[in-house]
């Protein structure tokens, strides 16, 4: 079963992700979109966008491994994990995760697992782009360097 | 972030046989003067997370992985 795993600089398409995971065997489809949230800087500047960058070979491998890990824990029928690189404006999605499973609890859990693990581990970074064009890399407050997989 | 501080995205290194990731970290720290930053980063060898003690082989690709922020 091939899942749709992609890192792309093109805008993400929610309908296409849902269409991909749709399956007669599925009783539930869960979709998560991570979107750029409006923020104000300390000096009152509005956030224009987030710029995403990936260590492509590693991130692609990690996303595929995550899909495999989800399949080991839940009866995933199909999964789509799409992450955008480049500039993602406020309100736009940087990541779409869609999963289909026989029952709804599995869909919720698998989808949550995929986004939580993606955010914790996958070699992708973002920097803020404020109105005046300035910005810095985002350092998640509670992050510690991921440890090697056991 | 590390690329911006060092001006480099790829750095070829020649190291003694049996070197670990720690040797790479120290070599980069000295070359670019950024021991504090590198001390806070994770490391990957051939696109898999590795520890500082991981031994290296000729041709290995070592990547500096600052705190990730995908999603």
JSON list of N, CA and C in Angstrom, two decimals, chain A residues 88-137:
[
{"chain": "A", "resi": 88, "resn": "UNK", "atom": "N", "xyz": [5.02, 30.33, 3.45]},
{"chain": "A", "resi": 88, "resn": "UNK", "atom": "CA", "xyz": [3.63, 29.97, 3.74]},
{"chain": "A", "resi": 88, "resn": "UNK", "atom": "C", "xyz": [2.98, 31.14, 4.47]},
{"chain": "A", "resi": 89, "resn": "UNK", "atom": "N", "xyz": [2.08, 31.85, 3.79]},
{"chain": "A", "resi": 89, "resn": "UNK", "atom": "CA", "xyz": [1.49, 33.06, 4.34]},
{"chain": "A", "resi": 89, "resn": "UNK", "atom": "C", "xyz": [0.50, 32.72, 5.45]},
{"chain": "A", "resi": 90, "resn": "UNK", "atom": "N", "xyz": [0.18, 33.74, 6.28]},
{"chain": "A", "resi": 90, "resn": "UNK", "atom": "CA", "xyz": [-0.79, 33.58, 7.37]},
{"chain": "A", "resi": 90, "resn": "UNK", "atom": "C", "xyz": [-2.08, 32.99, 6.82]},
{"chain": "A", "resi": 91, "resn": "UNK", "atom": "N", "xyz": [-2.58, 31.99, 7.52]},
{"chain": "A", "resi": 91, "resn": "UNK", "atom": "CA", "xyz": [-3.83, 31.34, 7.13]},
{"chain": "A", "resi": 91, "resn": "UNK", "atom": "C", "xyz": [-3.65, 30.17, 6.19]},
{"chain": "A", "resi": 92, "resn": "UNK", "atom": "N", "xyz": [-2.49, 30.04, 5.60]},
{"chain": "A", "resi": 92, "resn": "UNK", "atom": "CA", "xyz": [-2.26, 28.95, 4.64]},
{"chain": "A", "resi": 92, "resn": "UNK", "atom": "C", "xyz": [-1.71, 27.72, 5.36]},
{"chain": "A", "resi": 93, "resn": "UNK", "atom": "N", "xyz": [-1.96, 26.52, 4.81]},
{"chain": "A", "resi": 93, "resn": "UNK", "atom": "CA", "xyz": [-1.42, 25.31, 5.44]},
{"chain": "A", "resi": 93, "resn": "UNK", "atom": "C", "xyz": [0.03, 25.05, 5.06]},
{"chain": "A", "resi": 94, "resn": "UNK", "atom": "N", "xyz": [0.84, 24.69, 6.06]},
{"chain": "A", "resi": 94, "resn": "UNK", "atom": "CA", "xyz": [2.20, 24.25, 5.80]},
{"chain": "A", "resi": 94, "resn": "UNK", "atom": "C", "xyz": [2.27, 22.72, 5.78]},
{"chain": "A", "resi": 95, "resn": "UNK", "atom": "N", "xyz": [1.28, 22.09, 6.40]},
{"chain": "A", "resi": 95, "resn": "UNK", "atom": "CA", "xyz": [1.28, 20.63, 6.45]},
{"chain": "A", "resi": 95, "resn": "UNK", "atom": "C", "xyz": [-0.15, 20.13, 6.40]},
{"chain": "A", "resi": 96, "resn": "UNK", "atom": "N", "xyz": [-0.36, 19.05, 5.66]},
{"chain": "A", "resi": 96, "resn": "UNK", "atom": "CA", "xyz": [-1.65, 18.36, 5.64]},
{"chain": "A", "resi": 96, "resn": "UNK", "atom": "C", "xyz": [-1.39, 16.89, 5.95]},
{"chain": "A", "resi": 97, "resn": "UNK", "atom": "N", "xyz": [-2.16, 16.37, 6.91]},
{"chain": "A", "resi": 97, "resn": "UNK", "atom": "CA", "xyz": [-2.10, 14.94, 7.22]},
{"chain": "A", "resi": 97, "resn": "UNK", "atom": "C", "xyz": [-3.51, 14.40, 7.08]},
{"chain": "A", "resi": 98, "resn": "UNK", "atom": "N", "xyz": [-3.67, 13.38, 6.27]},
{"chain": "A", "resi": 98, "resn": "UNK", "atom": "CA", "xyz": [-4.98, 12.75, 6.11]},
{"chain": "A", "resi": 98, "resn": "UNK", "atom": "C", "xyz": [-4.81, 11.24, 6.27]},
{"chain": "A", "resi": 99, "resn": "UNK", "atom": "N", "xyz": [-5.68, 10.62, 7.08]},
{"chain": "A", "resi": 99, "resn": "UNK", "atom": "CA", "xyz": [-5.63, 9.16, 7.24]},
{"chain": "A", "resi": 99, "resn": "UNK", "atom": "C", "xyz": [-7.03, 8.60, 7.16]},
{"chain": "A", "resi": 100, "resn": "UNK", "atom": "N", "xyz": [-7.12, 7.41, 6.58]},
{"chain": "A", "resi": 100, "resn": "UNK", "atom": "CA", "xyz": [-8.40, 6.70, 6.58]},
{"chain": "A", "resi": 100, "resn": "UNK", "atom": "C", "xyz": [-8.22, 5.37, 7.31]},
{"chain": "A", "resi": 101, "resn": "UNK", "atom": "N", "xyz": [-9.20, 5.05, 8.14]},
{"chain": "A", "resi": 101, "resn": "UNK", "atom": "CA", "xyz": [-9.16, 3.81, 8.93]},
{"chain": "A", "resi": 101, "resn": "UNK", "atom": "C", "xyz": [-10.58, 3.22, 8.97]},
{"chain": "A", "resi": 102, "resn": "UNK", "atom": "N", "xyz": [-10.69, 1.96, 9.37]},
{"chain": "A", "resi": 102, "resn": "UNK", "atom": "CA", "xyz": [-12.05, 1.38, 9.45]},
{"chain": "A", "resi": 102, "resn": "UNK", "atom": "C", "xyz": [-12.96, 2.11, 10.43]},
{"chain": "A", "resi": 103, "resn": "UNK", "atom": "N", "xyz": [-12.40, 2.56, 11.58]},
{"chain": "A", "resi": 103, "resn": "UNK", "atom": "CA", "xyz": [-13.23, 3.19, 12.61]},
{"chain": "A", "resi": 103, "resn": "UNK", "atom": "C", "xyz": [-12.65, 4.52, 13.03]},
{"chain": "A", "resi": 104, "resn": "UNK", "atom": "N", "xyz": [-13.54, 5.41, 13.53]},
{"chain": "A", "resi": 104, "resn": "UNK", "atom": "CA", "xyz": [-13.12, 6.81, 13.70]},
{"chain": "A", "resi": 104, "resn": "UNK", "atom": "C", "xyz": [-12.05, 7.01, 14.76]},
{"chain": "A", "resi": 105, "resn": "UNK", "atom": "N", "xyz": [-12.10, 6.24, 15.88]},
{"chain": "A", "resi": 105, "resn": "UNK", "atom": "CA", "xyz": [-11.10, 6.45, 16.93]},
{"chain": "A", "resi": 105, "resn": "UNK", "atom": "C", "xyz": [-9.69, 6.26, 16.39]},
{"chain": "A", "resi": 106, "resn": "UNK", "atom": "N", "xyz": [-9.54, 5.26, 15.51]},
{"chain": "A", "resi": 106, "resn": "UNK", "atom": "CA", "xyz": [-8.22, 4.98, 14.93]},
{"chain": "A", "resi": 106, "resn": "UNK", "atom": "C", "xyz": [-7.75, 6.14, 14.05]},
{"chain": "A", "resi": 107, "resn": "UNK", "atom": "N", "xyz": [-8.69, 6.72, 13.32]},
{"chain": "A", "resi": 107, "resn": "UNK", "atom": "CA", "xyz": [-8.33, 7.83, 12.43]},
{"chain": "A", "resi": 107, "resn": "UNK", "atom": "C", "xyz": [-7.83, 9.02, 13.24]},
{"chain": "A", "resi": 108, "resn": "UNK", "atom": "N", "xyz": [-8.56, 9.38, 14.32]},
{"chain": "A", "resi": 108, "resn": "UNK", "atom": "CA", "xyz": [-8.14, 10.49, 15.17]},
{"chain": "A", "resi": 108, "resn": "UNK", "atom": "C", "xyz": [-6.76, 10.22, 15.75]},
{"chain": "A", "resi": 109, "resn": "UNK", "atom": "N", "xyz": [-6.58, 9.01, 16.29]},
{"chain": "A", "resi": 109, "resn": "UNK", "atom": "CA", "xyz": [-5.32, 8.71, 16.97]},
{"chain": "A", "resi": 109, "resn": "UNK", "atom": "C", "xyz": [-4.15, 8.68, 16.01]},
{"chain": "A", "resi": 110, "resn": "UNK", "atom": "N", "xyz": [-4.33, 8.04, 14.86]},
{"chain": "A", "resi": 110, "resn": "UNK", "atom": "CA", "xyz": [-3.23, 7.94, 13.89]},
{"chain": "A", "resi": 110, "resn": "UNK", "atom": "C", "xyz": [-2.85, 9.32, 13.37]},
{"chain": "A", "resi": 111, "resn": "UNK", "atom": "N", "xyz": [-3.85, 10.14, 13.11]},
{"chain": "A", "resi": 111, "resn": "UNK", "atom": "CA", "xyz": [-3.58, 11.49, 12.59]},
{"chain": "A", "resi": 111, "resn": "UNK", "atom": "C", "xyz": [-2.82, 12.31, 13.61]},
{"chain": "A", "resi": 112, "resn": "UNK", "atom": "N", "xyz": [-3.26, 12.24, 14.86]},
{"chain": "A", "resi": 112, "resn": "UNK", "atom": "CA", "xyz": [-2.60, 12.98, 15.94]},
{"chain": "A", "resi": 112, "resn": "UNK", "atom": "C", "xyz": [-1.16, 12.52, 16.12]},
{"chain": "A", "resi": 113, "resn": "UNK", "atom": "N", "xyz": [-0.98, 11.21, 16.09]},
{"chain": "A", "resi": 113, "resn": "UNK", "atom": "CA", "xyz": [0.36, 10.64, 16.22]},
{"chain": "A", "resi": 113, "resn": "UNK", "atom": "C", "xyz": [1.28, 11.20, 15.13]},
{"chain": "A", "resi": 114, "resn": "UNK", "atom": "N", "xyz": [0.78, 11.21, 13.89]},
{"chain": "A", "resi": 114, "resn": "UNK", "atom": "CA", "xyz": [1.62, 11.64, 12.77]},
{"chain": "A", "resi": 114, "resn": "UNK", "atom": "C", "xyz": [2.03, 13.10, 12.91]},
{"chain": "A", "resi": 115, "resn": "UNK", "atom": "N", "xyz": [1.13, 13.98, 13.26]},
{"chain": "A", "resi": 115, "resn": "UNK", "atom": "CA", "xyz": [1.51, 15.39, 13.35]},
{"chain": "A", "resi": 115, "resn": "UNK", "atom": "C", "xyz": [2.39, 15.64, 14.58]},
{"chain": "A", "resi": 116, "resn": "UNK", "atom": "N", "xyz": [2.09, 14.98, 15.69]},
{"chain": "A", "resi": 116, "resn": "UNK", "atom": "CA", "xyz": [2.89, 15.18, 16.89]},
{"chain": "A", "resi": 116, "resn": "UNK", "atom": "C", "xyz": [4.33, 14.71, 16.67]},
{"chain": "A", "resi": 117, "resn": "UNK", "atom": "N", "xyz": [4.48, 13.55, 16.05]},
{"chain": "A", "resi": 117, "resn": "UNK", "atom": "CA", "xyz": [5.82, 13.02, 15.82]},
{"chain": "A", "resi": 117, "resn": "UNK", "atom": "C", "xyz": [6.56, 13.87, 14.77]},
{"chain": "A", "resi": 118, "resn": "UNK", "atom": "N", "xyz": [5.83, 14.30, 13.76]},
{"chain": "A", "resi": 118, "resn": "UNK", "atom": "CA", "xyz": [6.43, 15.15, 12.72]},
{"chain": "A", "resi": 118, "resn": "UNK", "atom": "C", "xyz": [7.03, 16.40, 13.36]},
{"chain": "A", "resi": 119, "resn": "UNK", "atom": "N", "xyz": [6.25, 17.02, 14.23]},
{"chain": "A", "resi": 119, "resn": "UNK", "atom": "CA", "xyz": [6.72, 18.26, 14.84]},
{"chain": "A", "resi": 119, "resn": "UNK", "atom": "C", "xyz": [7.89, 18.02, 15.79]},
{"chain": "A", "resi": 120, "resn": "UNK", "atom": "N", "xyz": [7.95, 16.84, 16.37]},
{"chain": "A", "resi": 120, "resn": "UNK", "atom": "CA", "xyz": [8.99, 16.58, 17.37]},
{"chain": "A", "resi": 120, "resn": "UNK", "atom": "C", "xyz": [10.34, 16.28, 16.71]},
{"chain": "A", "resi": 121, "resn": "UNK", "atom": "N", "xyz": [10.31, 15.63, 15.58]},
{"chain": "A", "resi": 121, "resn": "UNK", "atom": "CA", "xyz": [11.48, 14.93, 15.07]},
{"chain": "A", "resi": 121, "resn": "UNK", "atom": "C", "xyz": [11.96, 15.27, 13.67]},
{"chain": "A", "resi": 122, "resn": "UNK", "atom": "N", "xyz": [11.03, 15.65, 12.79]},
{"chain": "A", "resi": 122, "resn": "UNK", "atom": "CA", "xyz": [11.38, 15.66, 11.37]},
{"chain": "A", "resi": 122, "resn": "UNK", "atom": "C", "xyz": [12.24, 16.87, 11.04]},
{"chain": "A", "resi": 123, "resn": "UNK", "atom": "N", "xyz": [13.25, 16.66, 10.19]},
{"chain": "A", "resi": 123, "resn": "UNK", "atom": "CA", "xyz": [14.26, 17.68, 9.88]},
{"chain": "A", "resi": 123, "resn": "UNK", "atom": "C", "xyz": [13.70, 18.77, 8.97]},
{"chain": "A", "resi": 124, "resn": "UNK", "atom": "N", "xyz": [12.81, 19.57, 9.54]},
{"chain": "A", "resi": 124, "resn": "UNK", "atom": "CA", "xyz": [12.22, 20.72, 8.85]},
{"chain": "A", "resi": 124, "resn": "UNK", "atom": "C", "xyz": [12.27, 21.89, 9.82]},
{"chain": "A", "resi": 125, "resn": "UNK", "atom": "N", "xyz": [12.59, 23.10, 9.31]},
{"chain": "A", "resi": 125, "resn": "UNK", "atom": "CA", "xyz": [12.68, 24.29, 10.15]},
{"chain": "A", "resi": 125, "resn": "UNK", "atom": "C", "xyz": [11.87, 25.42, 9.55]},
{"chain": "A", "resi": 126, "resn": "UNK", "atom": "N", "xyz": [11.44, 26.35, 10.42]},
{"chain": "A", "resi": 126, "resn": "UNK", "atom": "CA", "xyz": [10.73, 27.51, 9.91]},
{"chain": "A", "resi": 126, "resn": "UNK", "atom": "C", "xyz": [11.32, 28.78, 10.50]},
{"chain": "A", "resi": 127, "resn": "UNK", "atom": "N", "xyz": [11.23, 29.86, 9.72]},
{"chain": "A", "resi": 127, "resn": "UNK", "atom": "CA", "xyz": [11.59, 31.16, 10.27]},
{"chain": "A", "resi": 127, "resn": "UNK", "atom": "C", "xyz": [10.45, 32.13, 10.01]},
{"chain": "A", "resi": 128, "resn": "UNK", "atom": "N", "xyz": [10.31, 33.07, 10.94]},
{"chain": "A", "resi": 128, "resn": "UNK", "atom": "CA", "xyz": [9.23, 34.06, 10.84]},
{"chain": "A", "resi": 128, "resn": "UNK", "atom": "C", "xyz": [9.62, 35.14, 9.84]},
{"chain": "A", "resi": 129, "resn": "UNK", "atom": "N", "xyz": [8.65, 35.62, 9.11]},
{"chain": "A", "resi": 129, "resn": "UNK", "atom": "CA", "xyz": [8.86, 36.76, 8.22]},
{"chain": "A", "resi": 129, "resn": "UNK", "atom": "C", "xyz": [7.88, 37.85, 8.64]},
{"chain": "A", "resi": 130, "resn": "UNK", "atom": "N", "xyz": [8.39, 38.89, 9.29]},
{"chain": "A", "resi": 130, "resn": "UNK", "atom": "CA", "xyz": [7.54, 39.98, 9.76]},
{"chain": "A", "resi": 130, "resn": "UNK", "atom": "C", "xyz": [7.28, 40.97, 8.62]},
{"chain": "A", "resi": 131, "resn": "UNK", "atom": "N", "xyz": [6.38, 41.92, 8.91]},
{"chain": "A", "resi": 131, "resn": "UNK", "atom": "CA", "xyz": [5.99, 42.91, 7.90]},
{"chain": "A", "resi": 131, "resn": "UNK", "atom": "C", "xyz": [7.18, 43.58, 7.24]},
{"chain": "A", "resi": 132, "resn": "UNK", "atom": "N", "xyz": [8.19, 43.91, 8.06]},
{"chain": "A", "resi": 132, "resn": "UNK", "atom": "CA", "xyz": [9.32, 44.65, 7.50]},
{"chain": "A", "resi": 132, "resn": "UNK", "atom": "C", "xyz": [10.36, 43.72, 6.88]},
{"chain": "A", "resi": 133, "resn": "UNK", "atom": "N", "xyz": [10.04, 42.44, 6.77]},
{"chain": "A", "resi": 133, "resn": "UNK", "atom": "CA", "xyz": [10.95, 41.50, 6.11]},
{"chain": "A", "resi": 133, "resn": "UNK", "atom": "C", "xyz": [11.95, 40.86, 7.05]},
{"chain": "A", "resi": 134, "resn": "UNK", "atom": "N", "xyz": [12.05, 41.36, 8.30]},
{"chain": "A", "resi": 134, "resn": "UNK", "atom": "CA", "xyz": [12.99, 40.76, 9.24]},
{"chain": "A", "resi": 134, "resn": "UNK", "atom": "C", "xyz": [12.40, 39.46, 9.77]},
{"chain": "A", "resi": 135, "resn": "UNK", "atom": "N", "xyz": [13.24, 38.65, 10.41]},
{"chain": "A", "resi": 135, "resn": "UNK", "atom": "CA", "xyz": [12.73, 37.42, 10.99]},
{"chain": "A", "resi": 135, "resn": "UNK", "atom": "C", "xyz": [13.84, 36.55, 11.51]},
{"chain": "A", "resi": 136, "resn": "UNK", "atom": "N", "xyz": [13.47, 35.60, 12.37]},
{"chain": "A", "resi": 136, "resn": "UNK", "atom": "CA", "xyz": [14.46, 34.70, 12.95]},
{"chain": "A", "resi": 136, "resn": "UNK", "atom": "C", "xyz": [13.91, 33.28, 12.92]},
{"chain": "A", "resi": 137, "resn": "UNK", "atom": "N", "xyz": [14.80, 32.31, 13.02]},
{"chain": "A", "resi": 137, "resn": "UNK", "atom": "CA", "xyz": [14.38, 30.92, 13.08]},
{"chain": "A", "resi": 137, "resn": "UNK", "atom": "C", "xyz": [13.55, 30.70, 14.33]}
]
